[in-house]
CSV table of C-alpha atoms and ligand atoms in Angstrom, one decimal:
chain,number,residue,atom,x,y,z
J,26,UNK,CA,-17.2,-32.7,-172.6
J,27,UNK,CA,-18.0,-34.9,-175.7
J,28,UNK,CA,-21.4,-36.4,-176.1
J,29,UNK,CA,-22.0,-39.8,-175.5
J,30,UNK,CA,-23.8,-42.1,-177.6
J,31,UNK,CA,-25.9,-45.0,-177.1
J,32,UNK,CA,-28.2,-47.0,-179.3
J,33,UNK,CA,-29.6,-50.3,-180.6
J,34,UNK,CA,-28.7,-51.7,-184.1
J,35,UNK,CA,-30.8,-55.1,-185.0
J,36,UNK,CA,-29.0,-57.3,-187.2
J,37,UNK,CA,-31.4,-58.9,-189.6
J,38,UNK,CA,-31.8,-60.5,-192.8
J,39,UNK,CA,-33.1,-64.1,-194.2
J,40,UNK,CA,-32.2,-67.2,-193.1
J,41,UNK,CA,-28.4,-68.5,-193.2
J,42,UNK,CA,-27.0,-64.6,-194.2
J,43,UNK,CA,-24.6,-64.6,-191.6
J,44,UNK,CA,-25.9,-62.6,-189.1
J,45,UNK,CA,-25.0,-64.4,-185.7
J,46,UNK,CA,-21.6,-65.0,-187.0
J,47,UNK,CA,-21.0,-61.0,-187.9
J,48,UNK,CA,-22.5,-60.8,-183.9
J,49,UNK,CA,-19.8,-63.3,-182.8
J,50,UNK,CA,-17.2,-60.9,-185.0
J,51,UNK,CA,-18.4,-57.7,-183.8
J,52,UNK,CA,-17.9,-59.0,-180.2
J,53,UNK,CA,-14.7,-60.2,-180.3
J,54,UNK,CA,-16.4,-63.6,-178.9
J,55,UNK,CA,-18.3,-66.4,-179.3
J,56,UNK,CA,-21.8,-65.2,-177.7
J,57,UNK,CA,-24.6,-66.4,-180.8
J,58,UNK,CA,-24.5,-70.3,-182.0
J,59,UNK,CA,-24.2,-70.4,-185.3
J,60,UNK,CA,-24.2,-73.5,-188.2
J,61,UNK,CA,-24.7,-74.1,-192.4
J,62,UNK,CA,-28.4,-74.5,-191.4
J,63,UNK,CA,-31.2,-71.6,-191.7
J,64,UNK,CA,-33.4,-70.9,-189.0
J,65,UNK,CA,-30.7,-72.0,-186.3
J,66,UNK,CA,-31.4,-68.6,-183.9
J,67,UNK,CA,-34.5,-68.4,-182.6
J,68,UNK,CA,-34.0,-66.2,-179.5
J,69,UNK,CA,-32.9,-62.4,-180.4
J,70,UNK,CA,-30.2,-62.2,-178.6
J,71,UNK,CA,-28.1,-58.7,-177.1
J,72,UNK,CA,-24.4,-58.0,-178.0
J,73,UNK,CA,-22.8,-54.9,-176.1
J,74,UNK,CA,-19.8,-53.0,-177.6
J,75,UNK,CA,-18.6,-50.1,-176.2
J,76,UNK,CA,-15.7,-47.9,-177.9
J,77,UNK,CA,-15.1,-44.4,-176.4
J,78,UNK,CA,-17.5,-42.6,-175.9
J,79,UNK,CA,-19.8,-44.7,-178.4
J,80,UNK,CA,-22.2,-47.7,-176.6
J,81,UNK,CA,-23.3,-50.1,-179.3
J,82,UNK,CA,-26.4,-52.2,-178.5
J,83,UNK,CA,-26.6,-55.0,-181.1
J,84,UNK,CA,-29.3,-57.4,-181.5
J,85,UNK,CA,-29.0,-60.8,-183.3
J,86,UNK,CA,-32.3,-61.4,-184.6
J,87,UNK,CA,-33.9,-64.9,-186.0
J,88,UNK,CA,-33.8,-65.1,-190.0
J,89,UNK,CA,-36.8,-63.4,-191.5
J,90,UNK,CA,-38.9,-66.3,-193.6
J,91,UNK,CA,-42.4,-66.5,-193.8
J,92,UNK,CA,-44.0,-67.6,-190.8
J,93,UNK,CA,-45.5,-71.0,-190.9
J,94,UNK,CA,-48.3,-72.5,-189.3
J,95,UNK,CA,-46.5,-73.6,-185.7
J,96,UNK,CA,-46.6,-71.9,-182.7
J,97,UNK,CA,-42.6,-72.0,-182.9
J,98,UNK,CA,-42.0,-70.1,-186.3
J,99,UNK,CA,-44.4,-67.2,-185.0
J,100,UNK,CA,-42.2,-66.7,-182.2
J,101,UNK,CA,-39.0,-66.6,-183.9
J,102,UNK,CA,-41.0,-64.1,-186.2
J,103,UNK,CA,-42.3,-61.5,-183.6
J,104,UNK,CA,-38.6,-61.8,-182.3
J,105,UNK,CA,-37.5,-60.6,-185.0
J,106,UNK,CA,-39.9,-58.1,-185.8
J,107,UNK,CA,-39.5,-56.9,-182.3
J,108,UNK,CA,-36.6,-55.9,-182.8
J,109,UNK,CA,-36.1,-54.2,-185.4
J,110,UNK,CA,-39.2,-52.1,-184.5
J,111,UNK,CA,-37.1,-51.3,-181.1
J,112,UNK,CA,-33.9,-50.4,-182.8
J,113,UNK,CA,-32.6,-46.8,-184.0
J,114,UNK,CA,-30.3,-48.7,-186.8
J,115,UNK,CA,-31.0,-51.9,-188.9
J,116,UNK,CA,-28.3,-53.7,-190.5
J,117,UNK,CA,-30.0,-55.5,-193.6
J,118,UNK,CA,-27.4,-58.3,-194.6
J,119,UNK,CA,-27.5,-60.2,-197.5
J,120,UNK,CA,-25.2,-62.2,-199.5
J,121,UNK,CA,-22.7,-61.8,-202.1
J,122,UNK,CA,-24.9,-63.7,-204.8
J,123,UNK,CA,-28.0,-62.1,-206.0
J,124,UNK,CA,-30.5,-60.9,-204.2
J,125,UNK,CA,-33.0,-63.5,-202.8
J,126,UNK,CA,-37.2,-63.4,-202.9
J,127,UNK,CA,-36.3,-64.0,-199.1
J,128,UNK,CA,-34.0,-60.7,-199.4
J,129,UNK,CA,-37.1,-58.7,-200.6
J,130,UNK,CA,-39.2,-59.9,-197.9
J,131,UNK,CA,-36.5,-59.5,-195.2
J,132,UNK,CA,-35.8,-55.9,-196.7
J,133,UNK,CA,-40.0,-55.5,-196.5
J,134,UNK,CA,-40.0,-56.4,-192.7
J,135,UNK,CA,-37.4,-53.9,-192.5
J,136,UNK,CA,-39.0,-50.7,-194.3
J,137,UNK,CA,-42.1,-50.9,-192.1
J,138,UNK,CA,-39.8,-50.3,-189.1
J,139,UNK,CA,-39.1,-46.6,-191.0
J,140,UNK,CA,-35.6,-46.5,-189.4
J,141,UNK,CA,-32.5,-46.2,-190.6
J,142,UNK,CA,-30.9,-48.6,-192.5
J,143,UNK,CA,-27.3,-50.0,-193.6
J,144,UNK,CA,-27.3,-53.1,-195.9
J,145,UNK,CA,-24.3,-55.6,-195.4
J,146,UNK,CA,-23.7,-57.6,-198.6
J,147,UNK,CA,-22.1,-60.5,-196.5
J,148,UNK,CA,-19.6,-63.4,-197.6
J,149,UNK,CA,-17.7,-61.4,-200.2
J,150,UNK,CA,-14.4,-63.7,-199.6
J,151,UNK,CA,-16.2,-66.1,-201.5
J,152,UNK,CA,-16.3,-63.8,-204.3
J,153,UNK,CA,-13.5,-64.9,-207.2
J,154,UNK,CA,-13.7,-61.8,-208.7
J,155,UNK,CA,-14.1,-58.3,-206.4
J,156,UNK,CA,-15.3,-57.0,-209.2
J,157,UNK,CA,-18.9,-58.3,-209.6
J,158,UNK,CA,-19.5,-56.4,-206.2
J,159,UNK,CA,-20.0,-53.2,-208.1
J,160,UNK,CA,-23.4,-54.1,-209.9
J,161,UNK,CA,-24.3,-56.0,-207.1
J,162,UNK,CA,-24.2,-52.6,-205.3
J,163,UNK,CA,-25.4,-51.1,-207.7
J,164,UNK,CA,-28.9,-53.6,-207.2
J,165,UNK,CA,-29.0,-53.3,-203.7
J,166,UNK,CA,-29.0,-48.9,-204.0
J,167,UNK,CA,-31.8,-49.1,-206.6
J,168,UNK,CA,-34.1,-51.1,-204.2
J,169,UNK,CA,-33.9,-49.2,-201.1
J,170,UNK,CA,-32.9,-45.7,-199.9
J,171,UNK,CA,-29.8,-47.6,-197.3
J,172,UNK,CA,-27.6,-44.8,-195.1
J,173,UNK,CA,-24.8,-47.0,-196.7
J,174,UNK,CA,-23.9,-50.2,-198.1
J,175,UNK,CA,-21.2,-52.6,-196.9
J,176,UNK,CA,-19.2,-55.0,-198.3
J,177,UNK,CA,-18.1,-57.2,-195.5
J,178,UNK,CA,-16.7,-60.8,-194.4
J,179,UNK,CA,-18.4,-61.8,-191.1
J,180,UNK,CA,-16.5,-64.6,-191.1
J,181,UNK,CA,-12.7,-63.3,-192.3
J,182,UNK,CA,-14.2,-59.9,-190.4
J,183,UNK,CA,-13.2,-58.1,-193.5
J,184,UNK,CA,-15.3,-54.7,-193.7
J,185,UNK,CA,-16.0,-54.5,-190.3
J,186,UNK,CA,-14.5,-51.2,-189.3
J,187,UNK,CA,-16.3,-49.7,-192.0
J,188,UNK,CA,-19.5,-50.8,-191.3
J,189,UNK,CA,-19.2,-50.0,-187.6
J,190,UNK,CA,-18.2,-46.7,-188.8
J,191,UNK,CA,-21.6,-46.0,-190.3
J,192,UNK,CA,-23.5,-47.5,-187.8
J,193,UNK,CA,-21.9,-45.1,-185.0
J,194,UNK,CA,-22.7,-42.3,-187.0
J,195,UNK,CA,-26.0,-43.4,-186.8
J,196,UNK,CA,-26.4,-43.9,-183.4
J,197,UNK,CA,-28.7,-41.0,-181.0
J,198,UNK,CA,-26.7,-39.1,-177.9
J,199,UNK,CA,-27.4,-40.5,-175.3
J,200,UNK,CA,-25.9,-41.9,-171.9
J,201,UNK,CA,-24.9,-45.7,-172.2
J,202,UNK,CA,-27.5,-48.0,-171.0
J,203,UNK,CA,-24.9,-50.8,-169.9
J,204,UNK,CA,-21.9,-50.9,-167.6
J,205,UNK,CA,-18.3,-50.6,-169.5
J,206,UNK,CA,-17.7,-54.4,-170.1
J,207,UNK,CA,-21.0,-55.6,-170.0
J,208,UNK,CA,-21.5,-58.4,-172.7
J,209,UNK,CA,-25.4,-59.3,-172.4
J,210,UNK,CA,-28.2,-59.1,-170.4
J,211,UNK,CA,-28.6,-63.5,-170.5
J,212,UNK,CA,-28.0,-65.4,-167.8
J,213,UNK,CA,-25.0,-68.1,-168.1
J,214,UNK,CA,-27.8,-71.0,-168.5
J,215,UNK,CA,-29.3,-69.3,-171.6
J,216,UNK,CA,-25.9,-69.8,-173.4
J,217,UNK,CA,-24.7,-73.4,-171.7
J,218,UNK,CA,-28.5,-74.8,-173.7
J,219,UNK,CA,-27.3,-72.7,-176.8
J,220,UNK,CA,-24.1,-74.6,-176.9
J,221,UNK,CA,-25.8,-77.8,-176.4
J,222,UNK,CA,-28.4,-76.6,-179.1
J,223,UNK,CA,-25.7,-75.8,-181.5
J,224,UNK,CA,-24.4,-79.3,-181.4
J,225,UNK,CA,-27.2,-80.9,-182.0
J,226,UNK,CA,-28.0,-78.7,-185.7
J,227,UNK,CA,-24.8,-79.1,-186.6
J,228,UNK,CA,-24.7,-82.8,-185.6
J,229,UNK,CA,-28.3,-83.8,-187.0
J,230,UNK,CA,-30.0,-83.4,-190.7
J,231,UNK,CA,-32.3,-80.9,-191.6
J,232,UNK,CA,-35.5,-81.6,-189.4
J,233,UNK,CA,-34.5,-83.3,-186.3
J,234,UNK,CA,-33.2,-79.5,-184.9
J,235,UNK,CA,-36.0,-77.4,-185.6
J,236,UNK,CA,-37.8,-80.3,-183.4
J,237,UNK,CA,-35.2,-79.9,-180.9
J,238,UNK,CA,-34.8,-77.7,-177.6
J,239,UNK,CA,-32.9,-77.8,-174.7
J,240,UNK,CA,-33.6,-77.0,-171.1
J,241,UNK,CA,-30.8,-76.1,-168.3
J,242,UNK,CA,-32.5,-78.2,-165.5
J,243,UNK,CA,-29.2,-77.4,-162.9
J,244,UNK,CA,-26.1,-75.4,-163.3
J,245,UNK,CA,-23.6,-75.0,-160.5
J,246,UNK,CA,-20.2,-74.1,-160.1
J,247,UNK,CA,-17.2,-74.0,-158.0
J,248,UNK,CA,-13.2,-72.7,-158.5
J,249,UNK,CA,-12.4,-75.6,-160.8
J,250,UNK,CA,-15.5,-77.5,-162.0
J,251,UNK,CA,-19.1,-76.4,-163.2
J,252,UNK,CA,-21.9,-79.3,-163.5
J,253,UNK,CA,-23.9,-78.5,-165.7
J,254,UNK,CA,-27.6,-80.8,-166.2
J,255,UNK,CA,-29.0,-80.6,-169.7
J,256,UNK,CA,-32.6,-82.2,-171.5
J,257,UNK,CA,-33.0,-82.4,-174.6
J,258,UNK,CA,-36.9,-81.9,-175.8
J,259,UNK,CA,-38.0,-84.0,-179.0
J,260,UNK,CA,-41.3,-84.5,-180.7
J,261,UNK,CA,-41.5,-87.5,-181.0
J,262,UNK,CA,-39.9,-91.4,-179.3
J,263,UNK,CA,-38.1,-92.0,-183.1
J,264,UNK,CA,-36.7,-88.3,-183.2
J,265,UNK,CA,-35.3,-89.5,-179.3
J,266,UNK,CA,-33.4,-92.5,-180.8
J,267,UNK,CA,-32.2,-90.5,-183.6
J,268,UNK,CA,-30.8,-87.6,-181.3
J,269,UNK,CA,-29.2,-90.5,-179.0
J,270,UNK,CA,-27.9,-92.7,-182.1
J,271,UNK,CA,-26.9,-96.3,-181.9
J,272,UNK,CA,-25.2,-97.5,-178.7
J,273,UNK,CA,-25.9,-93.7,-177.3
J,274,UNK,CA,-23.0,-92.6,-180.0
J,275,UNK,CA,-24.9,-89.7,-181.2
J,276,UNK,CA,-25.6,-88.1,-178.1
J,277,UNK,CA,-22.0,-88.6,-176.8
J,278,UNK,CA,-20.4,-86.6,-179.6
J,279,UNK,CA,-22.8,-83.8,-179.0
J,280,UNK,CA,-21.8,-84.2,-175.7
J,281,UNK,CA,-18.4,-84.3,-176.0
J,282,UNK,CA,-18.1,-80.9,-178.6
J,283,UNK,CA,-21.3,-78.7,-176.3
J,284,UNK,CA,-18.6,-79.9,-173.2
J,285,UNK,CA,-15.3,-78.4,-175.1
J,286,UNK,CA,-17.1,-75.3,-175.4
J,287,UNK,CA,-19.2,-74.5,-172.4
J,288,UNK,CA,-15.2,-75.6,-170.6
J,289,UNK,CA,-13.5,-72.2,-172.7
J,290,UNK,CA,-16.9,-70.4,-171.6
J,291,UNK,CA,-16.7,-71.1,-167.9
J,292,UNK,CA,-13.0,-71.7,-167.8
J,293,UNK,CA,-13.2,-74.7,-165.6
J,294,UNK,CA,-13.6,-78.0,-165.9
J,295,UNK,CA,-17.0,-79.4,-166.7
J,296,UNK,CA,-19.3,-82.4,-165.7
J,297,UNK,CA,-21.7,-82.4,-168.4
J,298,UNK,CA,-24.9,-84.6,-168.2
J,299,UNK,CA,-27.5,-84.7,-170.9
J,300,UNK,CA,-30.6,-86.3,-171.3
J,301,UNK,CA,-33.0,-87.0,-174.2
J,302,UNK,CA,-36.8,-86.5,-173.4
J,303,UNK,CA,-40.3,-86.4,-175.4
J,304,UNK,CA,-42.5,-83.5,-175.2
J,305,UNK,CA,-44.9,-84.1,-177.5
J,306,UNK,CA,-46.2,-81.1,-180.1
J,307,UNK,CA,-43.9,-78.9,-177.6
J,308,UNK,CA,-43.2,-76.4,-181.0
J,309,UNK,CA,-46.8,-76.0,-181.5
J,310,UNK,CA,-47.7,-75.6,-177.9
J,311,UNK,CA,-47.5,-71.8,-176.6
J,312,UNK,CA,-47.7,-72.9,-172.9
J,313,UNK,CA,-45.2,-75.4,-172.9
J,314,UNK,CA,-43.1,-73.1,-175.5
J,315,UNK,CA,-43.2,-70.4,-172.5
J,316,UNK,CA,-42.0,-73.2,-169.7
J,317,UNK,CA,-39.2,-74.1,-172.5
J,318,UNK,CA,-38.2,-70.2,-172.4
J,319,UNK,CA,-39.9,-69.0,-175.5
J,320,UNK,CA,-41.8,-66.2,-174.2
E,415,GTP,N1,-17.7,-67.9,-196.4
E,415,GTP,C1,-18.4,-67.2,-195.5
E,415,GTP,N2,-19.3,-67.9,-194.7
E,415,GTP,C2,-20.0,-67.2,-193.8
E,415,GTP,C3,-19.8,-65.8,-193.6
E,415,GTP,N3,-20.7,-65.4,-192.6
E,415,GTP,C4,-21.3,-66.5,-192.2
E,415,GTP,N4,-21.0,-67.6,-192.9
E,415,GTP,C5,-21.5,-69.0,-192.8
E,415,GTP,O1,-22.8,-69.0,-193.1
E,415,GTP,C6,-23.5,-70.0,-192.3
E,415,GTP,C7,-24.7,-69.3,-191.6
E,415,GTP,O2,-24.1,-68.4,-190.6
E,415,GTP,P1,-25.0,-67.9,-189.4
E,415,GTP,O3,-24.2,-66.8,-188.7
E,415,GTP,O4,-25.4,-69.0,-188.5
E,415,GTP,O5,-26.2,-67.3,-190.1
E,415,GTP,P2,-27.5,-66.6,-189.5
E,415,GTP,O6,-27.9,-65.5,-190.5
E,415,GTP,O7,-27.3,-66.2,-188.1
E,415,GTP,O8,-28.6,-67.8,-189.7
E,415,GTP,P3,-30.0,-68.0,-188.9
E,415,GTP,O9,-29.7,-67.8,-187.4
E,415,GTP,O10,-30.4,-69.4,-189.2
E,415,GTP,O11,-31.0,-67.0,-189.4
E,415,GTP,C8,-22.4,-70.5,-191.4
E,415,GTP,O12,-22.0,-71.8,-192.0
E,415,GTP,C9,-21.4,-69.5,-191.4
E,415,GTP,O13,-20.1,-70.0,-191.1
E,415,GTP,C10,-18.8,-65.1,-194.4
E,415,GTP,O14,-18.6,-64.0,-194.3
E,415,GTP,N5,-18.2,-65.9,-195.3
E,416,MG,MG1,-28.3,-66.8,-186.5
């Protein structure tokens, strides 16, 4: 009988790299939000993928930055530190520029964990010529003793194979911790206020999101239609009118696209209702962080 496998593979890296869209990839689904903004995942989040006799535990992981002051940024930091400390493999990515002073710290983070390590030099179908790769490679192999390093598309999901190739190879025996066809170990509501979250970064500047959480207050569902009750948590009264816009315009359109796709993720029809709310100082707050589901 051939051995089983079964381990845990953290996908980390700065801000921005790519690494909930190479989750989404991996999957063959939309399970991570992702946007052009850094620091959009805050929440390590469990992708399952089992091939054969190989069980493939991947973790999306928030981008590594230095953590600030609030109460918010350490949380998305121990996250990520968490797991990578939990993991048997760590897949480093970074991006097919240079490498970043938010690179080396990411890559710092990752050394203390003293596991093994892959790096994934992500985006390369922007690259206009292929061949700049090769002393980019060359960079990445002089700063850290990697299992292997990947060129790979996340988004085109160019590389892929290769890269899960080396990871399996990586991976301890062992018996598979999840059920065949298990996805994740979230409930639906975690990813119905992920959806809604998603909209709003891509919808709002800069600051607004990282200001921005949303709660599943009720979520039911029957053969052909789901209602689903979302808030929306600001700082402040003037972030409120910015998230609701004039004439309640803003909030509609982030209504309208978190309702499109929560409707493909349910398969049903939905009755979304949203609502906008003030909690004041709720990122630098680590009680009303823990109510919000940042624990
Ligand atoms: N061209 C290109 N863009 C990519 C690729 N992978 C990711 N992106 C884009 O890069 C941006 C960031 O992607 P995310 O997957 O959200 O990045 P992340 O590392 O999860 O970011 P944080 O959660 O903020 O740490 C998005 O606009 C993606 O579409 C890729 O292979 N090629
Ligand atoms: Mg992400």
């Amino acid at each position: 009988m051939t051995a089983t496998r079964c381990g845990f593979v953290a996908l980390a890296g700065r801000p921005n790299v790519g690494k909930s869209t190479l989750l989404n990839h991996l999957l063959g689904r939309k399970l991570s939000i992702t946007a052009r903004k850094p620091q959009t995942t805050r929440h390590s989040l469990l992708g399952v993928e089992t091939r054969g006799e190989t069980q493939t535990i991947f973790l999306d992981t928030p981008g590594i930055h230095r953590p600030g002051r609030r109460a918010m940024n350490r949380y998305m930091s121990g996250q990520a530190s968490s797991a990578i400390r939990g993991s048997d493999v760590v897949v480093l990515l970074t991006e097919a520029r240079r490498w970043m002073p938010g690179d080396e710290l990411a890559l710092r983070r990752v050394g203390e964990a003293q596991c093994a390590c892959v790096c994934a030099i992500n985006k390369i179908d922007r690259l206009r010529d292929r061949s700049t790769l090769l002393p980019m490679i060359d960079d990445v192999r002089a700063r850290h003793d990697f299992q292997a390093i990947v060129p790979i598309s996340a988004l085109k999901g160019e590389g892929l194979d290769a890269l899960w190739q080396e990871v399996s190879g990586l991976l301890p025996e062992g018996e598979h911790l999840f059920a065949r066809g298990d996805v994740t170990d979230r409930p639906t509501e975690f990813f119905l206020g992920e959806i809604v979250r998603e909209k709003i970064v891509r919808r709002l500047g800069a600051e607004i999101p990282h200001r921005a959480t949303v709660a599943v207050e009720r979520f039911t569902t029957k053969p052909h239609l789901a209602e689903v009750d979302a808030v929306i948590y600001v700082e402040r009264a003037s972030q409120k009118g910015i998230v609701i816009g004039r004439g309640g315009s803003r909030l509609k359109s982030i209504g309208q696209d978190a309702r499109a796709d929560i409707e493909t993720l349910l398969g049903r029809r939905v009755m979304l209702r949203t609502w906008v709310k003030v909690r004041r100082g709720w990122t630098d707050d680590t009680r009303v962080l823990a109510t919000l589901g940042y624990r």
